C-alpha positions as a LaTeX table, in Angstrom:
\begin{tabular}{lrrr}
\hline
Residue & $x$ (\AA) & $y$ (\AA) & $z$ (\AA) \\
\hline
Met1 & 125.01 & $-26.36$ & 236.93 \\
Ser2 & 125.78 & $-24.85$ & 233.52 \\
Gly3 & 123.93 & $-27.76$ & 231.88 \\
Thr4 & 120.77 & $-26.79$ & 233.77 \\
Trp5 & 120.77 & $-23.15$ & 232.73 \\
Trp6 & 120.93 & $-21.72$ & 229.22 \\
Val7 & 123.42 & $-18.92$ & 229.13 \\
Ser8 & 123.69 & $-18.46$ & 225.40 \\
Asp9 & 121.08 & $-17.06$ & 223.03 \\
Ala10 & 122.09 & $-19.88$ & 220.70 \\
Asp11 & 120.42 & $-22.33$ & 223.11 \\
Leu12 & 116.97 & $-20.87$ & 222.38 \\
Asp13 & 114.57 & $-22.07$ & 219.74 \\
Asn14 & 112.60 & $-19.46$ & 217.74 \\
Asp15 & 109.59 & $-19.32$ & 220.10 \\
Gln16 & 111.83 & $-19.03$ & 223.14 \\
Ala17 & 113.88 & $-16.26$ & 221.53 \\
Val18 & 110.69 & $-14.29$ & 220.84 \\
Ala19 & 109.61 & $-14.63$ & 224.48 \\
Val20 & 113.00 & $-13.46$ & 225.76 \\
Gln21 & 114.06 & $-10.82$ & 223.24 \\
Gly22 & 111.38 & $-10.32$ & 220.62 \\
Thr23 & 108.61 & $-9.10$ & 222.88 \\
Ser24 & 108.31 & $-5.41$ & 223.66 \\
Glu25 & 109.50 & $-4.36$ & 227.10 \\
Thr26 & 105.98 & $-3.09$ & 227.85 \\
Glu27 & 104.14 & $-6.32$ & 227.01 \\
Ser28 & 102.75 & $-8.89$ & 229.39 \\
Phe29 & 102.55 & $-12.48$ & 228.21 \\
Leu30 & 102.08 & $-16.14$ & 229.12 \\
Val31 & 104.66 & $-18.86$ & 228.42 \\
Arg32 & 103.10 & $-22.33$ & 228.25 \\
Gly33 & 104.81 & $-25.62$ & 227.80 \\
Pro34 & 105.26 & $-29.08$ & 229.27 \\
Ala35 & 107.63 & $-29.91$ & 232.10 \\
Gly36 & 111.23 & $-29.55$ & 231.03 \\
Ser37 & 110.50 & $-27.22$ & 228.10 \\
Gly38 & 112.43 & $-24.31$ & 229.59 \\
Lys39 & 109.70 & $-22.08$ & 231.01 \\
Thr40 & 111.72 & $-21.21$ & 234.12 \\
Asn41 & 114.78 & $-20.49$ & 231.99 \\
Ile42 & 112.66 & $-18.16$ & 229.85 \\
Leu43 & 111.69 & $-16.22$ & 232.99 \\
Leu44 & 115.32 & $-15.93$ & 234.07 \\
Leu45 & 116.44 & $-14.88$ & 230.61 \\
Arg46 & 113.65 & $-12.29$ & 230.48 \\
Ala47 & 114.82 & $-11.01$ & 233.89 \\
Lys48 & 118.33 & $-10.76$ & 232.47 \\
Trp49 & 116.89 & $-8.91$ & 229.45 \\
Phe50 & 115.14 & $-6.48$ & 231.81 \\
Arg51 & 118.45 & $-5.80$ & 233.57 \\
Leu52 & 120.22 & $-5.21$ & 230.25 \\
Asn53 & 117.46 & $-2.74$ & 229.34 \\
Asp54 & 117.75 & $-0.83$ & 232.64 \\
Ile55 & 114.56 & $-2.27$ & 234.13 \\
Ser56 & 115.58 & $-3.23$ & 237.64 \\
Asp57 & 112.26 & $-3.03$ & 239.49 \\
Phe58 & 111.07 & $-6.61$ & 239.09 \\
Lys59 & 110.47 & $-9.77$ & 241.10 \\
Ile60 & 110.47 & $-13.41$ & 240.10 \\
Ile61 & 107.70 & $-15.06$ & 242.09 \\
Val62 & 107.73 & $-18.78$ & 242.78 \\
Phe63 & 105.45 & $-21.07$ & 244.72 \\
Thr64 & 107.88 & $-22.89$ & 247.04 \\
Arg65 & 111.12 & $-22.20$ & 248.90 \\
Thr66 & 112.75 & $-25.16$ & 247.16 \\
Leu67 & 112.02 & $-23.64$ & 243.75 \\
Arg68 & 113.15 & $-20.22$ & 245.01 \\
Asp69 & 116.48 & $-21.64$ & 246.11 \\
Phe70 & 116.94 & $-23.50$ & 242.82 \\
Ile71 & 116.19 & $-20.41$ & 240.73 \\
Arg72 & 118.51 & $-18.31$ & 242.88 \\
Glu73 & 121.31 & $-20.68$ & 241.83 \\
Gly74 & 120.46 & $-19.87$ & 238.22 \\
Cys75 & 120.53 & $-16.14$ & 238.93 \\
Asp76 & 124.31 & $-16.29$ & 239.15 \\
Glu77 & 124.46 & $-17.71$ & 235.62 \\
Tyr78 & 122.33 & $-14.83$ & 234.31 \\
Gly79 & 123.58 & $-11.87$ & 236.33 \\
Val80 & 120.18 & $-11.48$ & 238.01 \\
Pro81 & 120.19 & $-10.42$ & 241.67 \\
Thr82 & 119.15 & $-13.36$ & 243.85 \\
Gln83 & 116.99 & $-11.15$ & 246.06 \\
Thr84 & 114.60 & $-10.64$ & 243.13 \\
Val85 & 113.44 & $-14.26$ & 243.54 \\
Val86 & 110.78 & $-14.58$ & 246.25 \\
Thr87 & 108.02 & $-16.96$ & 247.19 \\
Ser88 & 104.46 & $-15.72$ & 246.75 \\
Thr89 & 104.02 & $-15.83$ & 250.53 \\
Gln90 & 107.08 & $-13.64$ & 251.01 \\
Phe91 & 105.81 & $-11.25$ & 248.31 \\
Phe92 & 102.42 & $-10.84$ & 249.98 \\
Arg93 & 103.93 & $-10.47$ & 253.46 \\
Glu94 & 106.32 & $-7.77$ & 252.23 \\
Leu95 & 103.45 & $-5.92$ & 250.54 \\
Leu96 & 101.34 & $-5.96$ & 253.71 \\
Glu97 & 104.29 & $-4.92$ & 255.89 \\
Glu98 & 105.12 & $-2.05$ & 253.51 \\
Tyr99 & 101.63 & $-0.63$ & 254.08 \\
Gly100 & 101.51 & $-1.45$ & 257.78 \\
Val101 & 98.74 & $-4.02$ & 257.50 \\
Asp102 & 98.59 & $-6.38$ & 260.47 \\
Tyr103 & 97.80 & $-10.03$ & 260.10 \\
Glu104 & 98.11 & $-13.09$ & 262.28 \\
Ala105 & 99.63 & $-16.12$ & 260.59 \\
Ser106 & 98.60 & $-19.59$ & 261.76 \\
Asp107 & 101.43 & $-21.74$ & 260.33 \\
Asn108 & 98.81 & $-23.49$ & 258.20 \\
Phe109 & 99.98 & $-22.89$ & 254.62 \\
Glu110 & 96.57 & $-22.91$ & 252.91 \\
Ala111 & 94.88 & $-20.83$ & 255.62 \\
Asp112 & 97.74 & $-18.32$ & 255.66 \\
Arg113 & 97.75 & $-18.17$ & 251.86 \\
Val114 & 94.06 & $-17.26$ & 251.77 \\
Leu115 & 94.53 & $-14.78$ & 254.64 \\
Leu116 & 97.47 & $-12.98$ & 253.00 \\
Cys117 & 95.73 & $-12.91$ & 249.64 \\
Gly118 & 92.53 & $-11.50$ & 251.13 \\
Lys119 & 94.42 & $-8.87$ & 253.11 \\
Ala120 & 96.40 & $-7.88$ & 250.01 \\
Gln121 & 93.27 & $-7.66$ & 247.88 \\
Ser122 & 91.52 & $-5.49$ & 250.47 \\
Leu123 & 94.55 & $-3.22$ & 250.74 \\
Ile124 & 94.76 & $-2.78$ & 246.98 \\
Glu125 & 91.05 & $-1.99$ & 246.70 \\
Glu126 & 90.96 & 0.39 & 249.69 \\
Lys127 & 94.08 & 2.34 & 248.68 \\
Gly128 & 93.59 & 2.14 & 244.91 \\
Ile129 & 97.04 & 0.62 & 244.53 \\
Ser130 & 98.19 & $-0.37$ & 241.05 \\
Asn131 & 101.34 & $-0.67$ & 238.96 \\
Thr132 & 103.69 & $-0.45$ & 241.95 \\
Ile133 & 106.35 & $-2.65$ & 240.35 \\
Glu134 & 107.65 & $-2.59$ & 236.79 \\
Ala135 & 107.49 & $-6.35$ & 236.27 \\
Leu136 & 106.49 & $-9.58$ & 237.94 \\
Leu137 & 107.66 & $-12.87$ & 236.47 \\
Val138 & 105.57 & $-15.69$ & 237.93 \\
Asp139 & 106.68 & $-19.31$ & 237.64 \\
Glu140 & 104.25 & $-22.25$ & 237.85 \\
Cys141 & 101.27 & $-19.87$ & 237.65 \\
Gln142 & 98.86 & $-22.81$ & 237.32 \\
Asp143 & 99.36 & $-23.33$ & 241.07 \\
Tyr144 & 98.09 & $-19.89$ & 242.09 \\
Leu145 & 94.60 & $-18.88$ & 243.14 \\
Asp146 & 92.73 & $-16.65$ & 240.71 \\
Thr147 & 92.80 & $-13.89$ & 243.33 \\
Glu148 & 96.58 & $-14.12$ & 243.60 \\
Leu149 & 96.93 & $-13.80$ & 239.83 \\
His150 & 94.58 & $-10.79$ & 239.79 \\
Ile151 & 96.69 & $-9.14$ & 242.49 \\
Phe152 & 99.88 & $-9.75$ & 240.50 \\
Arg153 & 98.20 & $-8.22$ & 237.42 \\
Lys154 & 97.03 & $-5.18$ & 239.40 \\
Leu155 & 100.46 & $-4.50$ & 240.93 \\
Ala156 & 102.66 & $-5.09$ & 237.87 \\
Thr157 & 103.06 & $-2.88$ & 234.86 \\
Arg158 & 104.30 & $-6.01$ & 233.05 \\
Leu159 & 103.25 & $-9.52$ & 234.02 \\
Ile160 & 105.04 & $-12.53$ & 232.59 \\
Leu161 & 103.54 & $-15.89$ & 233.53 \\
Ala162 & 104.93 & $-19.39$ & 233.01 \\
Ala163 & 102.48 & $-22.30$ & 233.18 \\
Asp164 & 102.09 & $-25.97$ & 232.54 \\
Ser165 & 98.39 & $-26.73$ & 232.16 \\
Arg166 & 99.12 & $-30.42$ & 232.73 \\
Gln167 & 100.61 & $-29.85$ & 236.19 \\
Ser168 & 99.21 & $-28.50$ & 239.40 \\
Ile169 & 99.96 & $-29.08$ & 243.05 \\
\hline
\end{tabular}
């Protein structure tokens, strides 16, 4: 496992070091690179950096449960609480439940995704909700709907996105 995760600052190149440590704690930014370039590691190292700087109100949002489970393994290497890693579906469900918004899931991923996103967007607009979480770190953001990304931006004081423009599911 230690070969999968970078635990030392010495493992970072200059651009990666800037993304992890050289960017102000208040900034939002996008990390782009091809598969295998370390985008997910950058998100985990930034989460670790948040923890070291007493920013504990953050979530790492991923698209699938498989990726969530993989990143949770890396959390141990970085001292990041595993419960901060959630799927986007889990994130939206928790948001709606927090505000008591009812919805009826269909077990159809795409239909439920659109339903949850629409409900979340309506909730945010109706209640004027914004900046409810200090930071969201979103992996594989090229796979999200524009509406999902707008919701993440609205809810997060800081938004860190990782994307590969050559990949999409």
